[in-house]
mmCIF file of C-alpha atoms and ligand atoms in Angstrom:
data_model
loop_
_atom_site.group_PDB
_atom_site.id
_atom_site.type_symbol
_atom_site.label_atom_id
_atom_site.label_comp_id
_atom_site.label_asym_id
_atom_site.label_seq_id
_atom_site.Cartn_x
_atom_site.Cartn_y
_atom_site.Cartn_z
ATOM 1 C CA UNK A 1 -8.226 7.797 18.709
ATOM 2 C CA UNK A 2 -10.621 10.003 17.675
ATOM 3 C CA UNK A 3 -9.414 10.563 13.382
ATOM 4 C CA UNK A 4 -10.380 13.938 11.458
ATOM 5 C CA UNK A 5 -11.641 12.212 8.119
ATOM 6 C CA UNK A 6 -11.859 15.102 5.138
ATOM 7 C CA UNK A 7 -14.694 13.399 3.640
ATOM 8 C CA UNK A 8 -18.416 14.386 3.392
ATOM 9 C CA UNK A 9 -19.123 10.754 2.426
ATOM 10 C CA UNK A 10 -20.943 8.901 4.975
ATOM 11 C CA UNK A 11 -20.485 5.694 3.358
ATOM 12 C CA UNK A 12 -16.579 5.935 3.785
ATOM 13 C CA UNK A 13 -16.986 6.760 7.202
ATOM 14 C CA UNK A 14 -19.130 3.777 8.349
ATOM 15 C CA UNK A 15 -16.612 1.297 6.634
ATOM 16 C CA UNK A 16 -13.779 3.096 8.047
ATOM 17 C CA UNK A 17 -15.277 2.566 11.312
ATOM 18 C CA UNK A 18 -16.017 -1.363 11.013
ATOM 19 C CA UNK A 19 -12.488 -1.534 9.611
ATOM 20 C CA UNK A 20 -11.075 0.280 12.391
ATOM 21 C CA UNK A 21 -13.302 -0.580 14.760
ATOM 22 C CA UNK A 22 -10.888 0.587 17.487
ATOM 23 C CA UNK A 23 -11.022 4.836 16.222
ATOM 24 C CA UNK A 24 -13.414 7.287 16.131
ATOM 25 C CA UNK A 25 -13.558 8.816 12.593
ATOM 26 C CA UNK A 26 -15.228 12.550 12.490
ATOM 27 C CA UNK A 27 -15.664 14.588 9.901
ATOM 28 C CA UNK A 28 -15.347 18.385 9.015
ATOM 29 C CA UNK A 29 -19.508 18.974 9.655
ATOM 30 C CA UNK A 30 -18.919 17.032 13.044
ATOM 31 C CA UNK A 31 -16.728 19.447 13.919
ATOM 32 C CA UNK A 32 -18.467 22.379 12.800
ATOM 33 C CA UNK A 33 -15.813 22.841 10.461
ATOM 34 C CA UNK A 34 -16.521 24.107 6.892
ATOM 35 C CA UNK A 35 -14.712 22.240 4.300
ATOM 36 C CA UNK A 36 -15.207 22.534 0.851
ATOM 37 C CA UNK A 37 -12.032 21.010 -1.857
ATOM 38 C CA UNK A 38 -11.848 21.218 -5.597
ATOM 39 C CA UNK A 39 -10.673 18.154 -6.866
ATOM 40 C CA UNK A 40 -8.290 18.947 -9.312
ATOM 41 C CA UNK A 41 -5.188 15.933 -9.179
ATOM 42 C CA UNK A 42 -5.064 13.554 -12.310
ATOM 43 C CA UNK A 43 -4.627 11.017 -9.889
ATOM 44 C CA UNK A 44 -6.036 9.255 -7.231
ATOM 45 C CA UNK A 45 -3.239 10.055 -5.003
ATOM 46 C CA UNK A 46 -3.138 13.263 -5.816
ATOM 47 C CA UNK A 47 -6.901 14.144 -5.168
ATOM 48 C CA UNK A 48 -6.463 12.145 -1.252
ATOM 49 C CA UNK A 49 -3.335 14.164 -0.588
ATOM 50 C CA UNK A 50 -5.158 17.255 -2.033
ATOM 51 C CA UNK A 51 -8.174 17.198 0.330
ATOM 52 C CA UNK A 52 -6.271 15.917 3.975
ATOM 53 C CA UNK A 53 -3.433 18.555 2.946
ATOM 54 C CA UNK A 54 -6.885 21.231 2.396
ATOM 55 C CA UNK A 55 -8.498 20.365 6.135
ATOM 56 C CA UNK A 56 -4.784 20.320 7.457
ATOM 57 C CA UNK A 57 -4.015 23.808 7.052
ATOM 58 C CA UNK A 58 -7.586 24.562 8.385
ATOM 59 C CA UNK A 59 -6.958 22.534 11.802
ATOM 60 C CA UNK A 60 -3.416 22.466 11.848
ATOM 61 C CA UNK A 61 -4.017 18.651 13.131
ATOM 62 C CA UNK A 62 -3.463 15.076 11.758
ATOM 63 C CA UNK A 63 -5.728 14.791 9.228
ATOM 64 C CA UNK A 64 -6.943 11.231 6.952
ATOM 65 C CA UNK A 65 -8.771 11.089 3.226
ATOM 66 C CA UNK A 66 -8.956 9.331 0.892
ATOM 67 C CA UNK A 67 -9.659 9.319 -3.005
ATOM 68 C CA UNK A 68 -11.691 6.102 -4.647
ATOM 69 C CA UNK A 69 -13.377 5.034 -7.520
ATOM 70 C CA UNK A 70 -13.752 2.106 -10.302
ATOM 71 C CA UNK A 71 -11.275 1.658 -12.892
ATOM 72 C CA UNK A 72 -12.041 0.396 -16.456
ATOM 73 C CA UNK A 73 -9.162 0.008 -18.486
ATOM 74 C CA UNK A 74 -11.179 -0.670 -21.320
ATOM 75 C CA UNK A 75 -12.868 2.662 -21.175
ATOM 76 C CA UNK A 76 -9.478 4.320 -20.702
ATOM 77 C CA UNK A 77 -9.546 4.379 -17.128
ATOM 78 C CA UNK A 78 -13.697 5.881 -16.740
ATOM 79 C CA UNK A 79 -15.091 6.673 -14.455
ATOM 80 C CA UNK A 80 -11.831 6.573 -12.193
ATOM 81 C CA UNK A 81 -11.267 9.962 -10.270
ATOM 82 C CA UNK A 82 -14.536 10.751 -11.958
ATOM 83 C CA UNK A 83 -16.254 7.975 -10.407
ATOM 84 C CA UNK A 84 -18.531 10.376 -8.407
ATOM 85 C CA UNK A 85 -19.091 12.772 -10.974
ATOM 86 C CA UNK A 86 -19.258 10.069 -13.810
ATOM 87 C CA UNK A 87 -21.632 11.969 -16.518
ATOM 88 C CA UNK A 88 -20.966 15.427 -15.311
ATOM 89 C CA UNK A 89 -19.166 16.128 -18.425
ATOM 90 C CA UNK A 90 -21.145 15.084 -20.688
ATOM 91 C CA UNK A 91 -24.020 17.334 -19.088
ATOM 92 C CA UNK A 92 -25.480 14.507 -17.196
ATOM 93 C CA UNK A 93 -26.120 14.799 -13.059
ATOM 94 C CA UNK A 94 -26.912 11.077 -12.371
ATOM 95 C CA UNK A 95 -27.300 9.650 -9.097
ATOM 96 C CA UNK A 96 -25.922 6.017 -8.134
ATOM 97 C CA UNK A 97 -28.369 3.714 -10.061
ATOM 98 C CA UNK A 98 -28.422 6.017 -13.165
ATOM 99 C CA UNK A 99 -24.585 6.323 -13.490
ATOM 100 C CA UNK A 100 -24.935 2.278 -12.454
ATOM 101 C CA UNK A 101 -26.936 2.112 -15.801
ATOM 102 C CA UNK A 102 -24.776 5.004 -18.090
ATOM 103 C CA UNK A 103 -22.054 2.430 -17.122
ATOM 104 C CA UNK A 104 -23.441 -0.305 -18.376
ATOM 105 C CA UNK A 105 -24.431 1.704 -21.322
ATOM 106 C CA UNK A 106 -21.259 2.706 -22.305
ATOM 107 C CA UNK A 107 -19.697 -1.038 -22.052
ATOM 108 C CA UNK A 108 -22.527 -2.597 -24.130
ATOM 109 C CA UNK A 109 -20.154 -3.127 -27.025
ATOM 110 C CA UNK A 110 -16.798 -4.241 -24.942
ATOM 111 C CA UNK A 111 -15.851 -7.550 -24.609
ATOM 112 C CA UNK A 112 -12.980 -6.724 -21.907
ATOM 113 C CA UNK A 113 -14.688 -5.965 -18.959
ATOM 114 C CA UNK A 114 -11.728 -6.316 -16.343
ATOM 115 C CA UNK A 115 -12.571 -3.136 -13.511
ATOM 116 C CA UNK A 116 -10.791 -2.422 -10.434
ATOM 117 C CA UNK A 117 -11.861 -0.331 -7.461
ATOM 118 C CA UNK A 118 -9.009 1.727 -6.050
ATOM 119 C CA UNK A 119 -8.608 3.396 -2.809
ATOM 120 C CA UNK A 120 -5.692 5.576 -1.995
ATOM 121 C CA UNK A 121 -5.812 6.375 1.492
ATOM 122 C CA UNK A 122 -3.621 9.596 2.669
ATOM 123 C CA UNK A 123 -2.430 10.400 6.429
ATOM 124 C CA UNK A 124 -1.588 13.901 6.456
ATOM 125 C CA UNK A 125 0.733 14.786 10.230
ATOM 126 C CA UNK A 126 1.978 18.310 8.557
ATOM 127 C CA UNK A 127 3.145 19.641 5.047
ATOM 128 C CA UNK A 128 5.957 17.690 4.754
ATOM 129 C CA UNK A 129 5.041 14.743 6.714
ATOM 130 C CA UNK A 130 2.359 12.421 5.190
ATOM 131 C CA UNK A 131 1.786 8.336 4.522
ATOM 132 C CA UNK A 132 -0.058 6.994 1.189
ATOM 133 C CA UNK A 133 -1.211 3.488 1.298
ATOM 134 C CA UNK A 134 -3.361 2.657 -2.444
ATOM 135 C CA UNK A 135 -5.305 -0.758 -2.744
ATOM 136 C CA UNK A 136 -7.278 -1.867 -5.291
ATOM 137 C CA UNK A 137 -10.283 -4.416 -5.372
ATOM 138 C CA UNK A 138 -10.567 -6.114 -8.689
ATOM 139 C CA UNK A 139 -13.228 -7.357 -10.820
ATOM 140 C CA UNK A 140 -15.293 -7.414 -14.145
ATOM 141 C CA UNK A 141 -18.340 -4.943 -14.829
ATOM 142 C CA UNK A 142 -21.290 -6.838 -14.395
ATOM 143 C CA UNK A 143 -23.446 -7.785 -17.486
ATOM 144 C CA UNK A 144 -26.617 -5.746 -14.790
ATOM 145 C CA UNK A 145 -26.871 -4.439 -11.632
ATOM 146 C CA UNK A 146 -27.281 -6.963 -8.687
ATOM 147 C CA UNK A 147 -27.254 -6.341 -4.694
ATOM 148 C CA UNK A 148 -28.981 -3.699 -2.485
ATOM 149 C CA UNK A 149 -25.936 -3.633 0.088
ATOM 150 C CA UNK A 150 -23.054 -0.660 0.451
ATOM 151 C CA UNK A 151 -23.087 2.293 -2.250
ATOM 152 C CA UNK A 152 -22.066 3.568 -5.450
ATOM 153 C CA UNK A 153 -20.907 1.058 -7.996
ATOM 154 C CA UNK A 154 -21.148 -1.395 -5.536
ATOM 155 C CA UNK A 155 -24.312 -3.477 -7.707
ATOM 156 C CA UNK A 156 -22.030 -3.607 -11.082
ATOM 157 C CA UNK A 157 -18.794 -4.639 -10.096
ATOM 158 C CA UNK A 158 -18.245 -8.569 -10.197
ATOM 159 C CA UNK A 159 -15.902 -10.419 -8.021
ATOM 160 C CA UNK A 160 -15.661 -13.981 -9.874
ATOM 161 C CA UNK A 161 -13.561 -15.838 -6.818
ATOM 162 C CA UNK A 162 -16.988 -14.609 -4.477
ATOM 163 C CA UNK A 163 -19.654 -15.394 -7.668
ATOM 164 C CA UNK A 164 -21.840 -12.398 -6.620
ATOM 165 C CA UNK A 165 -21.463 -8.854 -6.973
ATOM 166 C CA UNK A 166 -19.899 -6.477 -4.030
ATOM 167 C CA UNK A 167 -23.752 -4.855 -3.526
ATOM 168 C CA UNK A 168 -24.272 -8.860 -2.845
ATOM 169 C CA UNK A 169 -21.773 -9.227 0.090
ATOM 170 C CA UNK A 170 -22.769 -8.247 3.232
ATOM 171 C CA UNK A 171 -20.362 -5.796 5.252
ATOM 172 C CA UNK A 172 -18.164 -7.928 6.911
ATOM 173 C CA UNK A 173 -17.665 -9.824 3.015
ATOM 174 C CA UNK A 174 -17.127 -5.937 1.360
ATOM 175 C CA UNK A 175 -14.718 -5.143 4.076
ATOM 176 C CA UNK A 176 -13.030 -8.347 3.762
ATOM 177 C CA UNK A 177 -11.849 -7.982 0.360
ATOM 178 C CA UNK A 178 -12.255 -4.484 -0.743
ATOM 179 C CA UNK A 179 -10.181 -1.746 -1.673
ATOM 180 C CA UNK A 180 -10.927 0.443 1.582
ATOM 181 C CA UNK A 181 -10.394 -2.462 3.252
ATOM 182 C CA UNK A 182 -7.183 -3.175 2.540
ATOM 183 C CA UNK A 183 -5.802 0.258 2.592
ATOM 184 C CA UNK A 184 -7.370 0.664 5.718
ATOM 185 C CA UNK A 185 -5.605 -2.194 7.571
ATOM 186 C CA UNK A 186 -2.660 -1.280 6.469
ATOM 187 C CA UNK A 187 -3.004 2.254 7.421
ATOM 188 C CA UNK A 188 -4.595 1.127 10.774
ATOM 189 C CA UNK A 189 -0.692 -0.091 11.686
ATOM 190 C CA UNK A 190 0.590 3.691 10.541
ATOM 191 C CA UNK A 191 -1.870 5.156 13.014
ATOM 192 C CA UNK A 192 -0.501 2.608 15.941
ATOM 193 C CA UNK A 193 3.173 3.466 14.997
ATOM 194 C CA UNK A 194 1.847 7.123 15.133
ATOM 195 C CA UNK A 195 -0.385 6.809 18.335
ATOM 196 C CA UNK A 196 2.225 9.027 20.458
ATOM 197 C CA UNK A 197 1.700 11.987 18.196
ATOM 198 C CA UNK A 198 -2.052 11.585 17.204
ATOM 199 C CA UNK A 199 -3.391 11.435 20.634
HETATM 200 P P1 LIG B 1 -15.605 13.105 -0.496
HETATM 201 O O1 LIG B 1 -14.690 13.038 -1.597
HETATM 202 O O2 LIG B 1 -15.695 13.719 0.498
HETATM 203 O O3 LIG B 1 -14.611 11.795 0.511
HETATM 204 P P2 LIG B 1 -17.057 11.508 -2.414
HETATM 205 O O4 LIG B 1 -17.892 10.541 -2.872
HETATM 206 O O5 LIG B 1 -16.935 12.890 -3.557
HETATM 207 O O6 LIG B 1 -16.580 12.222 -1.145
HETATM 208 P P3 LIG B 1 -14.551 10.427 -4.435
HETATM 209 O O7 LIG B 1 -14.431 11.810 -4.681
HETATM 210 O O8 LIG B 1 -13.482 9.793 -3.657
HETATM 211 O O9 LIG B 1 -15.264 10.959 -2.757
HETATM 212 O O10 LIG B 1 -15.284 9.933 -5.073
HETATM 213 C C1 LIG B 1 -15.710 8.448 -4.907
HETATM 214 C C2 LIG B 1 -16.615 7.773 -5.364
HETATM 215 O O11 LIG B 1 -16.489 6.373 -6.133
HETATM 216 C C3 LIG B 1 -17.961 7.633 -4.475
HETATM 217 O O12 LIG B 1 -18.653 8.421 -4.897
HETATM 218 C C4 LIG B 1 -18.471 5.999 -5.812
HETATM 219 O O13 LIG B 1 -19.572 6.377 -6.379
HETATM 220 C C5 LIG B 1 -17.278 5.546 -6.037
HETATM 221 N N1 LIG B 1 -16.587 4.416 -5.086
HETATM 222 C C6 LIG B 1 -15.849 4.970 -4.353
HETATM 223 N N2 LIG B 1 -15.713 3.360 -3.193
HETATM 224 C C7 LIG B 1 -17.051 3.231 -3.287
HETATM 225 C C8 LIG B 1 -17.162 1.662 -2.551
HETATM 226 O O14 LIG B 1 -16.556 0.883 -1.883
HETATM 227 N N3 LIG B 1 -18.077 0.920 -3.648
HETATM 228 C C9 LIG B 1 -18.723 1.916 -4.581
HETATM 229 N N4 LIG B 1 -18.497 2.799 -5.170
HETATM 230 C C10 LIG B 1 -17.404 3.559 -4.619
#
């Protein structure tokens, strides 16, 4: 099935395609649709729903979206819903490696290193009908970045049960354990249950 995803993030599309290989995930850019959503929500779920509804209004068809990030309880939930823009509030425009360094600096004096990847995934059928799945991947902020796979904060989230950071995992291992993998496999069941309407 072709599924339109309200995202500009190629890493999300790559992982969704690995998690649900039976479907083809298309972006607004693939369809030459100009789409821009200003993330004004205060939760992952509000932002995911906002992205999906915004694109649905433009295309009039079912849309999938997700909002994700890294939440650190000891930092009051930061970077959280600001994960893609971490540092911007302080006037810093950082790339992924710099965001990781900034996070490690903010964690310097902190003992409680628990952290969670969160993925809120929403399938909007129409304005009044949508399905939400939200999942986590639990770990700890590493003392230093490690690994080259994945993207974003993967080098700094250490998973004790695996003995490695997410960036030290191969794609299959990450997808089996990740917030996006868990949410995606549940969303797959929802998509299957709606197959006739999505065709
Ligand atoms: P769209 O809104 O267009 O989908 P985005 O990259 O702006 O793309 P988000 O607002 O959901 O997406 O921000 C997600 C950020 O959280 C992402 O840019 C990464 O920095 C981080 N993130 C999310 N999932 C991750 C993962 O699996 N591994 C590492 N970092 C992740």
